[in-house]
mmCIF file with all atom_site columns, C-alpha atoms in Angstrom:
data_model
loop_
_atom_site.group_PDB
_atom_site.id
_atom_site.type_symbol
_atom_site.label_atom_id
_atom_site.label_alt_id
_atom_site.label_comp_id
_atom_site.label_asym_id
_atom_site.label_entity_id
_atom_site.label_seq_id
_atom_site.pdbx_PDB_ins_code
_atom_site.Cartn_x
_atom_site.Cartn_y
_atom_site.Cartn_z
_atom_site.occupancy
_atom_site.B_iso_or_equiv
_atom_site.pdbx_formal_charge
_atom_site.auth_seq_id
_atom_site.auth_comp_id
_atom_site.auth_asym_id
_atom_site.auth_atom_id
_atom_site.pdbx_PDB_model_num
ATOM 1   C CA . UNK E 1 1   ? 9.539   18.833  21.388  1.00 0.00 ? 25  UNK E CA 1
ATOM 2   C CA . UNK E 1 2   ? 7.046   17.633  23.756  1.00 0.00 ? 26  UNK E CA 1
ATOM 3   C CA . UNK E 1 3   ? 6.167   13.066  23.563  1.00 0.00 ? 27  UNK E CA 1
ATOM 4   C CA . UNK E 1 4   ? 2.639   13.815  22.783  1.00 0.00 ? 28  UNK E CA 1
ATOM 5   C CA . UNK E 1 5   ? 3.363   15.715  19.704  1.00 0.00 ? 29  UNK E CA 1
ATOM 6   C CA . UNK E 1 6   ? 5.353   12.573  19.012  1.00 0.00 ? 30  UNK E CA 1
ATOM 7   C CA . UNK E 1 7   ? 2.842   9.984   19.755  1.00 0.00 ? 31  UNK E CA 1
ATOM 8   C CA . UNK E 1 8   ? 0.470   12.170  17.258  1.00 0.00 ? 32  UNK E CA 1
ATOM 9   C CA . UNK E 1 9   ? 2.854   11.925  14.490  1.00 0.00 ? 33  UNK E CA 1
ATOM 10  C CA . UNK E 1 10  ? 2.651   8.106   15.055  1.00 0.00 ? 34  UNK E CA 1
ATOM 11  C CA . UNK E 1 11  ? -0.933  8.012   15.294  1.00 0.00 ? 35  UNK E CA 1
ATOM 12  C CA . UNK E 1 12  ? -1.226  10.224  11.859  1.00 0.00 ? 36  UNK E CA 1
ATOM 13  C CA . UNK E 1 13  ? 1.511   7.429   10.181  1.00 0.00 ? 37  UNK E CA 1
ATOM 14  C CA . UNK E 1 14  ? -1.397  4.649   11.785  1.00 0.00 ? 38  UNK E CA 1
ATOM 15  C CA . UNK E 1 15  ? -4.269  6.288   9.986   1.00 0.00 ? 39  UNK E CA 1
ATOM 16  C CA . UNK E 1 16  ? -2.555  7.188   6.842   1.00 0.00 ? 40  UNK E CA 1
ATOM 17  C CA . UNK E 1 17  ? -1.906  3.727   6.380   1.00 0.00 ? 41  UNK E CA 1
ATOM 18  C CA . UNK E 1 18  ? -5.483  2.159   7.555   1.00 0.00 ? 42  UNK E CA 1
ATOM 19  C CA . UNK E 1 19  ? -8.004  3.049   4.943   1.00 0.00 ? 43  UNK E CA 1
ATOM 20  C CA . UNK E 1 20  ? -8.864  -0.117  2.974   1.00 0.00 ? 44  UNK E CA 1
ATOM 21  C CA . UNK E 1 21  ? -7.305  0.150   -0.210  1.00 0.00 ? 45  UNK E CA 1
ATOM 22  C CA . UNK E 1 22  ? -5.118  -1.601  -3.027  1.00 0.00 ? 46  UNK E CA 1
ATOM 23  C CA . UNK E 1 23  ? -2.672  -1.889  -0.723  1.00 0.00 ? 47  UNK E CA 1
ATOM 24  C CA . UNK E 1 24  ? -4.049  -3.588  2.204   1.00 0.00 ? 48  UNK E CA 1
ATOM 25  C CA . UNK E 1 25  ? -6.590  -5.658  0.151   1.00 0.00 ? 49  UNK E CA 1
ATOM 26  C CA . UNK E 1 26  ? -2.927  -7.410  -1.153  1.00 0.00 ? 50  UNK E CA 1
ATOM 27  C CA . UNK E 1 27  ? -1.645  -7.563  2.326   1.00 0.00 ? 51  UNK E CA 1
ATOM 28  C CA . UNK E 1 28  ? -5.010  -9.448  3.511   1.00 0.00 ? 52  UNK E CA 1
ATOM 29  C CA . UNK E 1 29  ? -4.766  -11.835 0.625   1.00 0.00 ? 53  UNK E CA 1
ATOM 30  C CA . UNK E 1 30  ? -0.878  -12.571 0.777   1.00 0.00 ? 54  UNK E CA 1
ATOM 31  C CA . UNK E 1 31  ? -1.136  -12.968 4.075   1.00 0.00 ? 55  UNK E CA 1
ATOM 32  C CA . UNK E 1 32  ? -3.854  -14.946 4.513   1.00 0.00 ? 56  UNK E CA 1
ATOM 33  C CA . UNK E 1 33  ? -2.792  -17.112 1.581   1.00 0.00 ? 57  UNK E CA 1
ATOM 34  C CA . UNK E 1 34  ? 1.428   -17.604 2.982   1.00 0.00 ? 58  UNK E CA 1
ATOM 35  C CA . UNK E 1 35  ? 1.432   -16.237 6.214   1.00 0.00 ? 59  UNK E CA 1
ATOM 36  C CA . UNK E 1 36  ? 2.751   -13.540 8.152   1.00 0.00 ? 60  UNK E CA 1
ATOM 37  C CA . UNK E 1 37  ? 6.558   -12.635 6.469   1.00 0.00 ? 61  UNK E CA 1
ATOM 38  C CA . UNK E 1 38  ? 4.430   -12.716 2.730   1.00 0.00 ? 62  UNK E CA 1
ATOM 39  C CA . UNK E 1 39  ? 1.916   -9.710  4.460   1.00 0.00 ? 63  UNK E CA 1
ATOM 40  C CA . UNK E 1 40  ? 4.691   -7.955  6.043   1.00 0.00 ? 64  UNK E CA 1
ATOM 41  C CA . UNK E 1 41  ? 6.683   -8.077  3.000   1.00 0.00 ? 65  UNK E CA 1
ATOM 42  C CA . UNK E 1 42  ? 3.914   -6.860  0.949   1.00 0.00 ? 66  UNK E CA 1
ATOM 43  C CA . UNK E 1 43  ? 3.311   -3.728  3.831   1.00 0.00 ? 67  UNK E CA 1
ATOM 44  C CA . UNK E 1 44  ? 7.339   -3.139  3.541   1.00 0.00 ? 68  UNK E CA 1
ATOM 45  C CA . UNK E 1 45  ? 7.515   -3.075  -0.328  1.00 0.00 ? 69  UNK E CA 1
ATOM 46  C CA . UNK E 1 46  ? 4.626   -0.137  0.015   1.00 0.00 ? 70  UNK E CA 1
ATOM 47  C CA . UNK E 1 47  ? 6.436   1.471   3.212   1.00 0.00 ? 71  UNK E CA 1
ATOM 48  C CA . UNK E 1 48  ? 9.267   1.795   0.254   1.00 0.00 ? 72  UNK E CA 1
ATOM 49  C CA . UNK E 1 49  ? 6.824   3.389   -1.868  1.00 0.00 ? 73  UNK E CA 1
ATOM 50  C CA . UNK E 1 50  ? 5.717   5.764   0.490   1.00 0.00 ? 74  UNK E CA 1
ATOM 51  C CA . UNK E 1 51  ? 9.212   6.872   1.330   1.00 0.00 ? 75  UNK E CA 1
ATOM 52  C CA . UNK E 1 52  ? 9.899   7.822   -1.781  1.00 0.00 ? 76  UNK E CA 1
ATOM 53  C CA . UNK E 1 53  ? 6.757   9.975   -2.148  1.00 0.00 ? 77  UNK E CA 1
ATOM 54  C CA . UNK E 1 54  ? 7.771   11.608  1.592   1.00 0.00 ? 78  UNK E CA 1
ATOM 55  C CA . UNK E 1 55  ? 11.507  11.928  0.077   1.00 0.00 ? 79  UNK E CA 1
ATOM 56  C CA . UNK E 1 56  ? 10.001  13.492  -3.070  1.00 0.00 ? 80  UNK E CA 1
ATOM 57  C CA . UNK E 1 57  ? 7.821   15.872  -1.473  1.00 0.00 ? 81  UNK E CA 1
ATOM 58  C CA . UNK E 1 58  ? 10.368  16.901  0.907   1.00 0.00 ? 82  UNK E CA 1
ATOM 59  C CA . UNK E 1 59  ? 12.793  18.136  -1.739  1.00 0.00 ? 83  UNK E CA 1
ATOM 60  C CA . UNK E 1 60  ? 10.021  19.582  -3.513  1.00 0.00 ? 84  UNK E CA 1
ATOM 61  C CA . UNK E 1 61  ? 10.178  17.716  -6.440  1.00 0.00 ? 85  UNK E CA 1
ATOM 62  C CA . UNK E 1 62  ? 6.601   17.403  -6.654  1.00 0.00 ? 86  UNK E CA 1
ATOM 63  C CA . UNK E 1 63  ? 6.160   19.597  -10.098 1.00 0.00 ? 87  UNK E CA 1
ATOM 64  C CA . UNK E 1 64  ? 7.319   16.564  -12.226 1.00 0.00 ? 88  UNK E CA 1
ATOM 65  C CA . UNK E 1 65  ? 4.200   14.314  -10.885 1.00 0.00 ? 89  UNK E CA 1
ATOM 66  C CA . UNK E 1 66  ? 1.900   17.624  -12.213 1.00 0.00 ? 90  UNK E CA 1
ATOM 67  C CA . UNK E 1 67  ? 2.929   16.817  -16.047 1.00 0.00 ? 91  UNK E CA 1
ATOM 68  C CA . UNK E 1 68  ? -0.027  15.130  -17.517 1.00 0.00 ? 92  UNK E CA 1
ATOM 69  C CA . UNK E 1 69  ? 1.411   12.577  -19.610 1.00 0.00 ? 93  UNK E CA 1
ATOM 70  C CA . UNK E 1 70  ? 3.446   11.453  -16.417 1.00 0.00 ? 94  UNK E CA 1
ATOM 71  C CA . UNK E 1 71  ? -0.268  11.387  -14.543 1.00 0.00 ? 95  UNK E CA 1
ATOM 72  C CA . UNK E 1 72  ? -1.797  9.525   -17.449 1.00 0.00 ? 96  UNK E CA 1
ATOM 73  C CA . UNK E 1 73  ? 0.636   6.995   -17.116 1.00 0.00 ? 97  UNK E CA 1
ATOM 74  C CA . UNK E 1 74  ? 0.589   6.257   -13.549 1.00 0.00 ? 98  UNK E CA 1
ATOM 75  C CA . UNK E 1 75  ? -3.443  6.353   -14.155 1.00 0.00 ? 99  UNK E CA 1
ATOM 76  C CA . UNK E 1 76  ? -3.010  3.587   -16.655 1.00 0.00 ? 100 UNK E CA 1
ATOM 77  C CA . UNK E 1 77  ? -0.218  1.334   -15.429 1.00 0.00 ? 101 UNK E CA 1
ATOM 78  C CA . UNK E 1 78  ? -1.574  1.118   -12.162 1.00 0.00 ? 102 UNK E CA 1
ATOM 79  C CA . UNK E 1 79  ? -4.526  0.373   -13.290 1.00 0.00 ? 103 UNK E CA 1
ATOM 80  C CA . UNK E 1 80  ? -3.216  -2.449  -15.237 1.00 0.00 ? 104 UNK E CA 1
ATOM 81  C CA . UNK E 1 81  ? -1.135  -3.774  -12.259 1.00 0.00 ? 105 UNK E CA 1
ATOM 82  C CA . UNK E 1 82  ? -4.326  -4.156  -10.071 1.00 0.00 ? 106 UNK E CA 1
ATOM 83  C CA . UNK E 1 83  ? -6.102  -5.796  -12.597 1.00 0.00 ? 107 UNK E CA 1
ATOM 84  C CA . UNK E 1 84  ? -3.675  -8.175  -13.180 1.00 0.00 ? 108 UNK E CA 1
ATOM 85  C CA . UNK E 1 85  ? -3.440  -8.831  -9.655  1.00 0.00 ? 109 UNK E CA 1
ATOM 86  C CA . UNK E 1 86  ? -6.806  -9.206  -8.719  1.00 0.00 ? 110 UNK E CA 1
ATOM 87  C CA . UNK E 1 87  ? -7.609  -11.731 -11.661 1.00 0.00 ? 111 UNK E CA 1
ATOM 88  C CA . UNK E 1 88  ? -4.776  -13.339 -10.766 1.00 0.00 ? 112 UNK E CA 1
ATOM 89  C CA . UNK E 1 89  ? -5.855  -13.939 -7.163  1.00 0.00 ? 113 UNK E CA 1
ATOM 90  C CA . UNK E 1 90  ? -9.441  -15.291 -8.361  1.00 0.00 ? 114 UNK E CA 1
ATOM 91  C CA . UNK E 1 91  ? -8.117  -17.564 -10.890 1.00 0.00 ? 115 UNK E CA 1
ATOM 92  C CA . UNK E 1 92  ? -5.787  -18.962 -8.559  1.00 0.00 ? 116 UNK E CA 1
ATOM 93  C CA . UNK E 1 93  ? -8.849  -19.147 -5.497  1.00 0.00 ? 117 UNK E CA 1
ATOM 94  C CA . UNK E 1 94  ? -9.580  -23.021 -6.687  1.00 0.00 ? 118 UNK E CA 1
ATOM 95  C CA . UNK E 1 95  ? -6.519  -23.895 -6.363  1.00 0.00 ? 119 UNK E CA 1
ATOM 96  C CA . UNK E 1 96  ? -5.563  -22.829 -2.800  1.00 0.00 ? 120 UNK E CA 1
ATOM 97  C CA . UNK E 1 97  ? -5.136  -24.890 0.312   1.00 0.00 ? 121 UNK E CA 1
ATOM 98  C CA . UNK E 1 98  ? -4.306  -24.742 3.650   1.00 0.00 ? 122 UNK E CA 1
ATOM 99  C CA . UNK E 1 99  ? -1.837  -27.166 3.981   1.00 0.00 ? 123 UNK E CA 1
ATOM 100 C CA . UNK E 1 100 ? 1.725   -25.860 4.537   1.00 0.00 ? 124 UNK E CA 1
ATOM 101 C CA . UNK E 1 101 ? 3.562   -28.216 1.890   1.00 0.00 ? 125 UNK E CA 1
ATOM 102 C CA . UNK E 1 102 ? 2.098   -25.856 -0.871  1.00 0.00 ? 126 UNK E CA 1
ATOM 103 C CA . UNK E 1 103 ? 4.354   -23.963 -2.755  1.00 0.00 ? 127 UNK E CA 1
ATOM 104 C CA . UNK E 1 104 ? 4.354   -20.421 -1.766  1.00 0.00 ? 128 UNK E CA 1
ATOM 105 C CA . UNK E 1 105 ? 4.774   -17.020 -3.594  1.00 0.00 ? 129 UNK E CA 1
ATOM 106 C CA . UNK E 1 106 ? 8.440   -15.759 -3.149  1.00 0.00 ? 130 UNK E CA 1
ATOM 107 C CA . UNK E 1 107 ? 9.178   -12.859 -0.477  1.00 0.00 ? 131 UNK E CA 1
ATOM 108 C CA . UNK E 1 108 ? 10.356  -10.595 -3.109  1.00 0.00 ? 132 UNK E CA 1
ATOM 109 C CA . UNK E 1 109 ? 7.505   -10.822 -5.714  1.00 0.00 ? 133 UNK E CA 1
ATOM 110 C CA . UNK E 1 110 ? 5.393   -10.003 -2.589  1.00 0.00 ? 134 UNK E CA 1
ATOM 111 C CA . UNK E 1 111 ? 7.909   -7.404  -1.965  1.00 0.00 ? 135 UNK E CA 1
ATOM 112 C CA . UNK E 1 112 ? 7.434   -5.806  -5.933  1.00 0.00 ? 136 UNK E CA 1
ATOM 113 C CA . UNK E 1 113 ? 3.444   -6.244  -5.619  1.00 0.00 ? 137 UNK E CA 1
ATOM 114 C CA . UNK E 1 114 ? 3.370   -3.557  -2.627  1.00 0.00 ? 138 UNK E CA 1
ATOM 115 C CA . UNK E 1 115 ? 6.004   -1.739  -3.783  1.00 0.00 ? 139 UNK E CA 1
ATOM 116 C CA . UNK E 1 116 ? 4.407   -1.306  -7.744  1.00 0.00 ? 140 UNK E CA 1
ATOM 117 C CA . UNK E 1 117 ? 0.980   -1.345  -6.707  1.00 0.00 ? 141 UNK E CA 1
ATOM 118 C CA . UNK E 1 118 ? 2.291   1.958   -4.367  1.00 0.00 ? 142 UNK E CA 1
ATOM 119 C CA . UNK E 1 119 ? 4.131   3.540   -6.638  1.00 0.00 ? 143 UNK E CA 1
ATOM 120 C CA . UNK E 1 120 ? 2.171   3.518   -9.422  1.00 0.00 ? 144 UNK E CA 1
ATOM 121 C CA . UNK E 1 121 ? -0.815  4.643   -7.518  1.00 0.00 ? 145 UNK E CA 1
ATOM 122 C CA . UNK E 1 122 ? -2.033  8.341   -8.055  1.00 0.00 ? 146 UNK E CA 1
ATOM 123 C CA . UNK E 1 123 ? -4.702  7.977   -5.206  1.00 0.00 ? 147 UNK E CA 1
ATOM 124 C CA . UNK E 1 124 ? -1.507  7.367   -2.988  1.00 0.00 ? 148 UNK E CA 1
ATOM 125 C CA . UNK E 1 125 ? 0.428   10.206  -4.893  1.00 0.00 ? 149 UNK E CA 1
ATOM 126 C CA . UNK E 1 126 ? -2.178  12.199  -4.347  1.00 0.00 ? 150 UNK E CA 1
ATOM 127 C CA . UNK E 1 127 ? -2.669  11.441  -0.806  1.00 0.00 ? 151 UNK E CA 1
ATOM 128 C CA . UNK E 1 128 ? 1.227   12.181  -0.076  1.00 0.00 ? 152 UNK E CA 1
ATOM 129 C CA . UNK E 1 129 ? 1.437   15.185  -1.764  1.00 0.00 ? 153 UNK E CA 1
ATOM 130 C CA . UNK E 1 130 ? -1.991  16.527  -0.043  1.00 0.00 ? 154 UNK E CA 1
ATOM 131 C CA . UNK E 1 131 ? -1.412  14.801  3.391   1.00 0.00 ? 155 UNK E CA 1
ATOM 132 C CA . UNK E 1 132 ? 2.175   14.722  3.974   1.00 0.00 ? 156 UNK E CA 1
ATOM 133 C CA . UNK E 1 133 ? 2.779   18.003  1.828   1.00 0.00 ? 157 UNK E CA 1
ATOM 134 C CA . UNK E 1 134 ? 0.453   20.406  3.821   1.00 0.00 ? 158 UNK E CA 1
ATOM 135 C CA . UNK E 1 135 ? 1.593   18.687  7.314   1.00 0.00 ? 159 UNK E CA 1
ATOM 136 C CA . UNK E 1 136 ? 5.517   20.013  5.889   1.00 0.00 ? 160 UNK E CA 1
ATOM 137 C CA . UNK E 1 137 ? 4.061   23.385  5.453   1.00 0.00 ? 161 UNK E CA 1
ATOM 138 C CA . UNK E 1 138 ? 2.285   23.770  8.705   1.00 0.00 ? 162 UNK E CA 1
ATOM 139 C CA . UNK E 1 139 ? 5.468   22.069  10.439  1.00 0.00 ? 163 UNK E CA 1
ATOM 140 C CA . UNK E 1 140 ? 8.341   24.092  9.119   1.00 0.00 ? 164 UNK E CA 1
ATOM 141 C CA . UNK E 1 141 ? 6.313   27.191  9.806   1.00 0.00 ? 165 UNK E CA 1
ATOM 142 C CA . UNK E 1 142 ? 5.245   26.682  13.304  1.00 0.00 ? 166 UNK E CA 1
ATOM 143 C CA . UNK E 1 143 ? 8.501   24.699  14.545  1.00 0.00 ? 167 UNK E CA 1
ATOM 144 C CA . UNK E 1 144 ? 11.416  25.482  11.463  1.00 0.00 ? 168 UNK E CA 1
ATOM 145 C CA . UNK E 1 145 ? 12.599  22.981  9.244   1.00 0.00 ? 169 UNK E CA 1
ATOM 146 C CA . UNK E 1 146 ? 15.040  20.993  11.841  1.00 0.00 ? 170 UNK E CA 1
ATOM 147 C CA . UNK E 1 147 ? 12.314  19.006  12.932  1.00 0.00 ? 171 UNK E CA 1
ATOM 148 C CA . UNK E 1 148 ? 10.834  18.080  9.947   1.00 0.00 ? 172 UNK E CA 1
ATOM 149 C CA . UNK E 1 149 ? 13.058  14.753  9.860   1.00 0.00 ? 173 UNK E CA 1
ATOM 150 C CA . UNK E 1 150 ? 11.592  13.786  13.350  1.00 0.00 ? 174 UNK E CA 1
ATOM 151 C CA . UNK E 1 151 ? 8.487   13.901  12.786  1.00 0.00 ? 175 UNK E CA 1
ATOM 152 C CA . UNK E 1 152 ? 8.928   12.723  9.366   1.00 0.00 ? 176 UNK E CA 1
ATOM 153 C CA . UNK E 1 153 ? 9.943   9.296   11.032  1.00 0.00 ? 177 UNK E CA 1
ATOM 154 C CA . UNK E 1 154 ? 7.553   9.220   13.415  1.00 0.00 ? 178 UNK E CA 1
ATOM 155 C CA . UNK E 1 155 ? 5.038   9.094   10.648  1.00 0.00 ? 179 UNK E CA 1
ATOM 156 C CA . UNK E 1 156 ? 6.699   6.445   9.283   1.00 0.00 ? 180 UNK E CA 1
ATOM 157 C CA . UNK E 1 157 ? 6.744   4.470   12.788  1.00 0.00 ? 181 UNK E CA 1
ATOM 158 C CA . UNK E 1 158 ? 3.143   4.711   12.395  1.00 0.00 ? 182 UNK E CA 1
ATOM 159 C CA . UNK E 1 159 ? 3.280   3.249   9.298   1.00 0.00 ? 183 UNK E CA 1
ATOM 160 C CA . UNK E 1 160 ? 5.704   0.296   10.024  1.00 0.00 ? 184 UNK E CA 1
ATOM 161 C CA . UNK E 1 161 ? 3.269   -0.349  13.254  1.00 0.00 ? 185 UNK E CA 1
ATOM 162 C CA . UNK E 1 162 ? -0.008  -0.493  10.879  1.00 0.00 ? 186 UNK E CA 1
ATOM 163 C CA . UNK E 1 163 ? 1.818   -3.353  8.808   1.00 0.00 ? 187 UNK E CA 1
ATOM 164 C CA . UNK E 1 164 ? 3.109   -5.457  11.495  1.00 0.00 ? 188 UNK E CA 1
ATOM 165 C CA . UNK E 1 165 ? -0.568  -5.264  13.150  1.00 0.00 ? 189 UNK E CA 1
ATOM 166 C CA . UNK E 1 166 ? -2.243  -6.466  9.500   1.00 0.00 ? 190 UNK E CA 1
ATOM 167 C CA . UNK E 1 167 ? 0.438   -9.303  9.156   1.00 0.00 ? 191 UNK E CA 1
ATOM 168 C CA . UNK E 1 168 ? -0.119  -10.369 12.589  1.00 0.00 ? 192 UNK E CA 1
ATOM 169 C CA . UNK E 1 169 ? -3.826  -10.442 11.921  1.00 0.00 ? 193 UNK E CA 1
ATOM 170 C CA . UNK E 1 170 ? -3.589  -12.482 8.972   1.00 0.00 ? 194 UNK E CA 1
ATOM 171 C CA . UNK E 1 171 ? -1.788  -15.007 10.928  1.00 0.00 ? 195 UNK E CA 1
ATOM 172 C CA . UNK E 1 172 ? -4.459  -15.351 13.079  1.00 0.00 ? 196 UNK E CA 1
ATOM 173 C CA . UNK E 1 173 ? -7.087  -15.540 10.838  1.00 0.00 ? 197 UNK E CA 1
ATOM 174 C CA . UNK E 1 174 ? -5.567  -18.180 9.086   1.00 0.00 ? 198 UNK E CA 1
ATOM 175 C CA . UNK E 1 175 ? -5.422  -20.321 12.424  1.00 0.00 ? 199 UNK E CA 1
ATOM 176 C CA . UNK E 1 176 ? -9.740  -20.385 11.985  1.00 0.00 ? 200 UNK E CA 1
ATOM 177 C CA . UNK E 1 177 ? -9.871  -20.676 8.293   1.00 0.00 ? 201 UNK E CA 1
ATOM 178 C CA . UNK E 1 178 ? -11.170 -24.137 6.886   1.00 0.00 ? 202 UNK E CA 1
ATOM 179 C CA . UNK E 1 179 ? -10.421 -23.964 2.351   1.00 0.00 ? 203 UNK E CA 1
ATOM 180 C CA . UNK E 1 180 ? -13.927 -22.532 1.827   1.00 0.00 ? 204 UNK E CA 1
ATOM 181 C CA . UNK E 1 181 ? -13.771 -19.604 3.858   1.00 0.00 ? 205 UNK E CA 1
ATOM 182 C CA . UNK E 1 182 ? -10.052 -18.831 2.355   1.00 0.00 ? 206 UNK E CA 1
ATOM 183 C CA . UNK E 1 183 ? -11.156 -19.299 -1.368  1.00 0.00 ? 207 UNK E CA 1
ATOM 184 C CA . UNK E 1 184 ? -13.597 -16.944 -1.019  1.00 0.00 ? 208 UNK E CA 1
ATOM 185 C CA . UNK E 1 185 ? -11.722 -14.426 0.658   1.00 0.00 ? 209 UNK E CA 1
ATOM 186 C CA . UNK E 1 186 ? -9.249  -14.528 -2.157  1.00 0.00 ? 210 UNK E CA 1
ATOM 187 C CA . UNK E 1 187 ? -11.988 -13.751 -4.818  1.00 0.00 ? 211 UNK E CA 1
ATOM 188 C CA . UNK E 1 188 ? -13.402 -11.123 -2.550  1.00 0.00 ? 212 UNK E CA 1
ATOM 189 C CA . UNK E 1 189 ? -9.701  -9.391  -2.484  1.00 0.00 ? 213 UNK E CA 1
ATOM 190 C CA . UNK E 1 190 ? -9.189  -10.429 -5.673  1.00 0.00 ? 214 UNK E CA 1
ATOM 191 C CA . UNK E 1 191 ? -12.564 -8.123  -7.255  1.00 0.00 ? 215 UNK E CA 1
ATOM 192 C CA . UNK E 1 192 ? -11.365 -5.230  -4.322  1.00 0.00 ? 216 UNK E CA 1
ATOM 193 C CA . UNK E 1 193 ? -8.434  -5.369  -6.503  1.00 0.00 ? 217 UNK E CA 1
ATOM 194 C CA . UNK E 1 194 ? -9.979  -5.192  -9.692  1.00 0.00 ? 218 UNK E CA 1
ATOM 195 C CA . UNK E 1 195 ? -12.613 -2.384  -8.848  1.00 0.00 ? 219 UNK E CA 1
ATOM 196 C CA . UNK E 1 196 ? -9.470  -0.579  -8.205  1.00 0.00 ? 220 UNK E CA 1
ATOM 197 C CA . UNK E 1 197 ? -7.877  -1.245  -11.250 1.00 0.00 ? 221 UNK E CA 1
ATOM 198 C CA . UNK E 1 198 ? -11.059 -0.374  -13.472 1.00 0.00 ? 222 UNK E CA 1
ATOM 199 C CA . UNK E 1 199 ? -11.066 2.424   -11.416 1.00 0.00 ? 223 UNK E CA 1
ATOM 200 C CA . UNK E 1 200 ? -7.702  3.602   -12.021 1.00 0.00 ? 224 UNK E CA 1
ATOM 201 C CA . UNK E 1 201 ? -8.088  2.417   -15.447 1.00 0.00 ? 225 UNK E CA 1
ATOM 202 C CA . UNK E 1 202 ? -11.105 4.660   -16.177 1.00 0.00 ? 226 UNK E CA 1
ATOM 203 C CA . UNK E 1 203 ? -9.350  7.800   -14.653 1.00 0.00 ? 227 UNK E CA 1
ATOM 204 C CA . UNK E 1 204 ? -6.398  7.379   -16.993 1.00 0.00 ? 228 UNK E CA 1
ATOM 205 C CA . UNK E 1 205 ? -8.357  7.233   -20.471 1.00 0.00 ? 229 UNK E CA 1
ATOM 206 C CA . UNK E 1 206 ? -10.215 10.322  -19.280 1.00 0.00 ? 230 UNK E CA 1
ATOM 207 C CA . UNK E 1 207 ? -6.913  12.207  -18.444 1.00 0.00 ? 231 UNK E CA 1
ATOM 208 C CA . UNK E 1 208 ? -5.919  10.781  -21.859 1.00 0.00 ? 232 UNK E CA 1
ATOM 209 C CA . UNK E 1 209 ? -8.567  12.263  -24.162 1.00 0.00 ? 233 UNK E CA 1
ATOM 210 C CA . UNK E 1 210 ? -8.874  15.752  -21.739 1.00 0.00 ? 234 UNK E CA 1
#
């Protein structure tokens, strides 16, 4: 098992986890809104998520996600949980300030937003089963299935390094940001979030009435 083959499994975690997405549109806004624990908190509550998918697909459990009334769900409530978030975040732009006396959002409903918005997503389940699924395959046939946990976790290093990088950005941004620049950030996340959820939404009554 040579470090470079490592380092790649790291790099894969990295760019799983970078596309701009539900996801990271909540870690942005959380972030930028609370500061750094509220982004990191929203990247661990999805890291969650995705070990569950990786934990499912190992075991090869993936046959129950294939049921369609199990896909139209997931289709629908996810859609309805990114539509409630992102209205959420622009009714609540107005409101927001700067100042550090506000009251913030708890840790753990950060912690549930990343986590549901993760779980409930069939882009993500989709993703995992597609992604992480064929990289099992091609691993367990060129190397046997010893390794698999390895560089299982060193795809989910990747991962924990992508959130710690987006919660540390946050934090800086939110050094430069005067209460116009963060209000509309908050309504741009917020509509990423609802595009999303229409998205989603749209998906799921189609799956419905197939």
């Amino acid at each position: 098992m040579s470090v470079t083959i490592l380092i790649s499994y790291i790099i894969l975690g990295l760019t799983l986890a970078a596309p701009i997405g539900p996801v990271n549109s909540a870690r942005l806004d959380k972030g930028i809104k609370n500061g750094f624990w509220h982004a990191w908190v929203v990247g661990f509550g999805s890291m969650i998520a995705d070990a569950i998918f990786m934990l499912v697909v190992y075991l090869g459990l993936v046959h129950f996600l294939e049921i369609p009334p199990v896909q139209v769900f997931l289709w629908l409530f996810g859609g309805f949980i990114l539509l409630y978030s992102g209205i959420e975040s622009m009714l609540g732009a107005n409101s927001l300030e700067l100042e550090y006396k506000r009251e913030r959002e708890s840790l753990f409903r950060c912690f549930l937003t990343g986590f549901i918005m993760s779980i409930t997503s069939p882009l993500s389940i989709l993703f995992w089963l597609g992604i992480y699924g064929s990289i099992l395959a091609k691993t367990a046939q060129e190397n046997g299935t010893g390794e698999l946990l390895i560089y299982s976790s060193m795809i989910f290093i990747g991962l924990t390094l992508w959130d710690l990088f987006v919660a540390a950005l946050t934090t800086v941004f939110r050094k430069f940001l005067n209460s116009i620049v963060l209000i509309w950030i908050s309504i741009l996340s917020g509509l990423s979030l609802v595009g999303f959820g229409l998205y989603f939404a749209y998906q799921g009554i189609m799956a419905l009435f197939r």
